[in-house]
Coordinates of C-alpha atoms in Angstrom, one line a residue:
Chain X
G7 CA 142.8 179.8 61.7
E8 CA 141.8 181.1 65.1
N9 CA 142.2 184.6 65.7
V10 CA 142.3 186.3 69.1
E11 CA 142.1 190.2 69.6
Q12 CA 142.1 191.0 73.9
H13 CA 141.4 195.0 74.8
P14 CA 142.7 196.6 76.7
S15 CA 146.7 196.1 76.8
T16 CA 147.0 197.9 79.6
L17 CA 144.0 198.7 82.8
S18 CA 145.2 200.7 86.1
V19 CA 142.2 200.5 88.3
Q20 CA 142.4 201.5 91.8
E21 CA 142.4 199.0 94.9
G22 CA 138.5 197.7 95.4
D23 CA 136.9 198.7 92.1
S24 CA 136.5 196.2 89.6
A25 CA 138.8 195.3 86.3
V26 CA 137.3 194.0 82.5
I27 CA 139.2 192.7 80.2
K28 CA 137.7 191.9 76.8
C29 CA 138.5 189.2 74.5
T30 CA 137.3 188.3 70.5
Y31 CA 137.5 185.2 68.1
S32 CA 137.3 184.8 64.8
D33 CA 136.7 181.0 64.3
S34 CA 133.0 180.0 65.4
A35 CA 134.2 175.9 65.8
S36 CA 136.1 176.9 69.6
N37 CA 134.0 176.0 72.2
Y38 CA 136.7 176.6 75.2
F39 CA 137.8 180.0 76.5
P40 CA 140.4 180.2 79.6
W41 CA 141.7 182.8 81.3
Y42 CA 145.3 182.4 82.6
K43 CA 147.2 185.1 84.8
Q44 CA 150.8 185.8 84.7
E45 CA 153.2 187.3 86.8
L46 CA 156.2 189.2 85.7
G47 CA 159.2 186.1 84.7
K48 CA 156.5 183.6 85.9
R49 CA 154.1 180.7 84.1
P50 CA 151.0 181.4 82.8
Q51 CA 148.1 179.5 85.9
L52 CA 145.1 179.4 84.9
I53 CA 142.3 180.9 86.9
I54 CA 139.1 180.7 84.9
D55 CA 137.2 178.6 82.1
I56 CA 134.7 178.7 80.2
R57 CA 132.8 176.8 77.9
S58 CA 130.6 177.3 75.5
N59 CA 127.5 175.2 76.5
V60 CA 127.4 178.2 79.1
G61 CA 127.2 182.6 79.4
E62 CA 128.6 183.0 82.0
K63 CA 130.8 181.4 84.9
K64 CA 131.8 182.5 88.4
D65 CA 134.8 182.0 91.1
Q66 CA 134.7 184.5 94.0
R67 CA 135.6 187.3 92.7
I68 CA 136.2 186.6 88.9
A69 CA 133.9 186.3 86.6
V70 CA 134.1 184.7 82.6
T71 CA 130.8 185.4 80.1
L72 CA 130.6 184.3 77.0
N73 CA 128.2 185.4 73.8
K74 CA 128.7 182.7 70.9
T75 CA 126.0 185.1 69.0
A76 CA 129.2 187.9 69.0
K77 CA 132.2 186.2 69.3
H78 CA 133.5 187.4 72.5
F79 CA 134.3 187.0 76.3
S80 CA 135.0 188.9 79.3
L81 CA 137.1 188.7 82.4
H82 CA 135.6 190.5 85.8
I83 CA 137.7 190.5 87.8
T84 CA 135.6 193.1 91.5
E85 CA 136.7 194.3 94.4
T86 CA 140.7 194.8 93.2
Q87 CA 143.5 193.8 95.4
P88 CA 146.8 195.1 95.1
E89 CA 148.3 191.2 94.0
D90 CA 145.9 190.8 91.0
S91 CA 148.2 193.3 89.1
A92 CA 149.7 190.5 86.4
V93 CA 149.0 190.3 82.8
Y94 CA 146.0 188.0 81.9
F95 CA 146.4 186.7 78.9
C96 CA 142.7 184.8 77.3
A97 CA 143.1 182.4 74.6
A98 CA 140.3 179.9 73.1
S99 CA 140.4 176.6 71.4
E100 CA 138.2 173.8 69.6
E101 CA 138.2 171.6 72.3
T102 CA 138.5 168.5 70.6
G103 CA 141.5 166.4 70.9
A104 CA 144.1 168.2 72.2
N105 CA 143.9 171.3 73.1
N106 CA 145.5 173.9 71.1
L107 CA 145.0 176.7 72.4
F108 CA 144.8 180.9 70.6
F109 CA 146.2 183.3 73.3
G110 CA 145.2 186.6 73.4
T111 CA 148.0 189.8 73.1
G112 CA 147.1 190.0 77.3
T113 CA 146.2 192.4 79.6
R114 CA 148.7 194.3 82.1
L115 CA 146.7 195.1 84.9
T116 CA 147.6 197.4 87.7
V117 CA 145.5 197.5 91.2
I118 CA 147.2 200.6 93.0
P119 CA 146.8 200.7 96.4
Chain Y
G25 CA 145.3 170.0 88.0
A26 CA 148.8 168.7 86.3
V27 CA 151.8 169.5 87.8
V28 CA 154.9 170.5 85.1
S29 CA 158.3 171.1 85.6
Q30 CA 161.1 172.1 83.5
H31 CA 165.0 172.3 82.9
P32 CA 167.0 174.4 82.7
S33 CA 164.9 177.1 84.7
R34 CA 168.0 180.2 82.3
V35 CA 169.9 179.4 80.2
I36 CA 173.2 182.2 79.1
C37 CA 174.9 180.4 75.8
K38 CA 177.5 181.2 72.9
S39 CA 175.6 182.3 69.5
G40 CA 176.5 178.9 67.4
T41 CA 175.9 176.2 70.4
S42 CA 172.2 174.0 70.7
V43 CA 170.6 174.1 73.6
K44 CA 168.0 172.0 75.5
I45 CA 165.6 172.1 76.8
E46 CA 163.3 169.5 79.0
C47 CA 159.5 169.7 80.4
R48 CA 158.3 167.2 82.7
S49 CA 155.2 166.3 83.6
L50 CA 155.6 164.8 87.4
D51 CA 151.9 163.9 87.9
F52 CA 150.4 162.8 84.6
Q53 CA 150.7 161.1 81.6
A54 CA 150.8 163.1 78.8
T55 CA 150.3 161.8 75.2
T56 CA 150.2 165.4 73.9
M57 CA 152.5 168.3 75.2
F58 CA 152.9 171.9 74.0
W59 CA 155.9 174.6 73.3
Y60 CA 155.4 177.8 73.3
R61 CA 157.8 180.9 72.9
Q62 CA 157.3 184.6 74.6
F63 CA 159.3 187.9 73.7
P64 CA 159.3 190.5 76.5
K65 CA 155.9 192.1 77.1
Q66 CA 154.3 190.0 74.3
S67 CA 152.2 187.2 74.8
L68 CA 152.4 183.2 74.4
M69 CA 153.0 181.9 70.5
L70 CA 152.6 178.4 69.7
M71 CA 155.5 177.0 68.1
A72 CA 154.8 172.9 68.2
T73 CA 152.5 170.4 69.4
S74 CA 154.9 167.5 70.7
N75 CA 153.2 164.0 70.0
E76 CA 154.6 161.1 72.5
G77 CA 155.6 158.3 70.2
S78 CA 155.7 160.5 66.6
K79 CA 156.7 163.8 64.7
A80 CA 156.3 167.3 66.6
T81 CA 153.9 169.1 65.0
Y82 CA 155.1 172.5 63.9
E83 CA 153.4 176.1 63.7
Q84 CA 153.5 177.8 60.3
G85 CA 156.9 180.0 60.2
V86 CA 159.2 177.6 63.1
E87 CA 161.6 176.0 61.9
K88 CA 162.2 172.3 62.5
D89 CA 165.5 171.6 61.9
K90 CA 166.2 174.5 64.2
F91 CA 163.6 173.7 66.8
L92 CA 164.2 170.1 67.5
I93 CA 161.7 168.1 69.5
N94 CA 161.9 165.4 71.0
H95 CA 158.7 163.3 73.1
A96 CA 160.2 159.7 73.7
S97 CA 158.1 159.3 77.2
L98 CA 154.8 160.0 78.4
T99 CA 156.3 162.2 81.6
L100 CA 159.0 163.9 79.1
S101 CA 159.3 166.5 76.0
T102 CA 162.2 168.0 74.9
L103 CA 163.0 171.3 72.9
T104 CA 166.7 171.8 71.3
V105 CA 167.7 175.2 70.0
T106 CA 170.2 174.4 67.0
S107 CA 172.7 176.7 66.3
A108 CA 171.7 179.3 68.2
H109 CA 171.5 183.3 68.0
P110 CA 170.6 186.3 69.5
E111 CA 167.7 186.4 67.9
D112 CA 166.8 183.2 69.7
S113 CA 166.7 184.7 72.8
S114 CA 163.4 184.8 74.8
F115 CA 161.3 183.1 77.5
Y116 CA 160.6 179.5 76.2
I117 CA 157.0 177.3 78.0
C118 CA 155.4 174.5 77.1
S119 CA 152.6 173.0 78.9
V120 CA 150.8 169.4 79.2
D121 CA 147.2 168.7 77.9
A122 CA 146.1 167.2 80.9
L123 CA 142.3 165.9 82.3
S124 CA 141.1 167.8 85.2
E125 CA 138.1 167.2 86.8
G126 CA 136.4 165.6 83.8
T127 CA 138.2 168.8 81.8
R128 CA 140.6 169.7 79.4
T129 CA 143.1 172.0 80.0
Q130 CA 146.5 173.0 79.9
Y131 CA 149.4 173.1 82.6
F132 CA 152.3 175.3 81.8
G133 CA 155.8 174.1 83.1
P134 CA 157.8 177.7 84.8
G135 CA 159.4 178.3 81.6
T136 CA 162.9 178.7 80.9
R137 CA 164.4 182.1 79.8
L138 CA 167.6 181.6 77.7
T139 CA 169.7 184.2 77.0
V140 CA 172.0 183.9 73.3
L141 CA 175.4 185.8 73.3

């Protein structure tokens, strides 16, 4: 089955700096890669996703890149703000039928004001 | 995206009792729902895939007789933790596989925090 690894497990940045979280996956059949943000005690919220037919996607301060050859994808947050502090999870799935997501281990991002 | 609710949000029960958690898709007819468990400071672990009108598909290591899943309608799936024990204490989250703006993704419920005394 799919194995998703995520690094780093914790990340602290100064407000305004950029944050980068990296994930690797093992199953070459995976073709859908969402990122979720989870605040303490709350549900994961989808913040951005990418499919294997593109290499990069951007939504305001958030961008995701995908390298299918190397089987890794990354989340980039620019101009970080304190409200970006949360746990971020990457995930991967083979988008056939229902989306069975395999999650990374999570990254706790702390943005220091 | 799909709006997903869960009930209850928090439950405390005695060891040996059973607890039922409901997951509702409020604005989307969900053929497929997923149940996850999340221990403190850990990732989401898929427990089972709930399929409307048929048996759930359980992940390896998840006891189907202990975690009963029923998906009787396109808007409701239930997870019953039978004979709960302290080690079952966890955050249980459901999700709905939904089509939004032409693409499929998962939308999560708010979660249920189960504490077994």
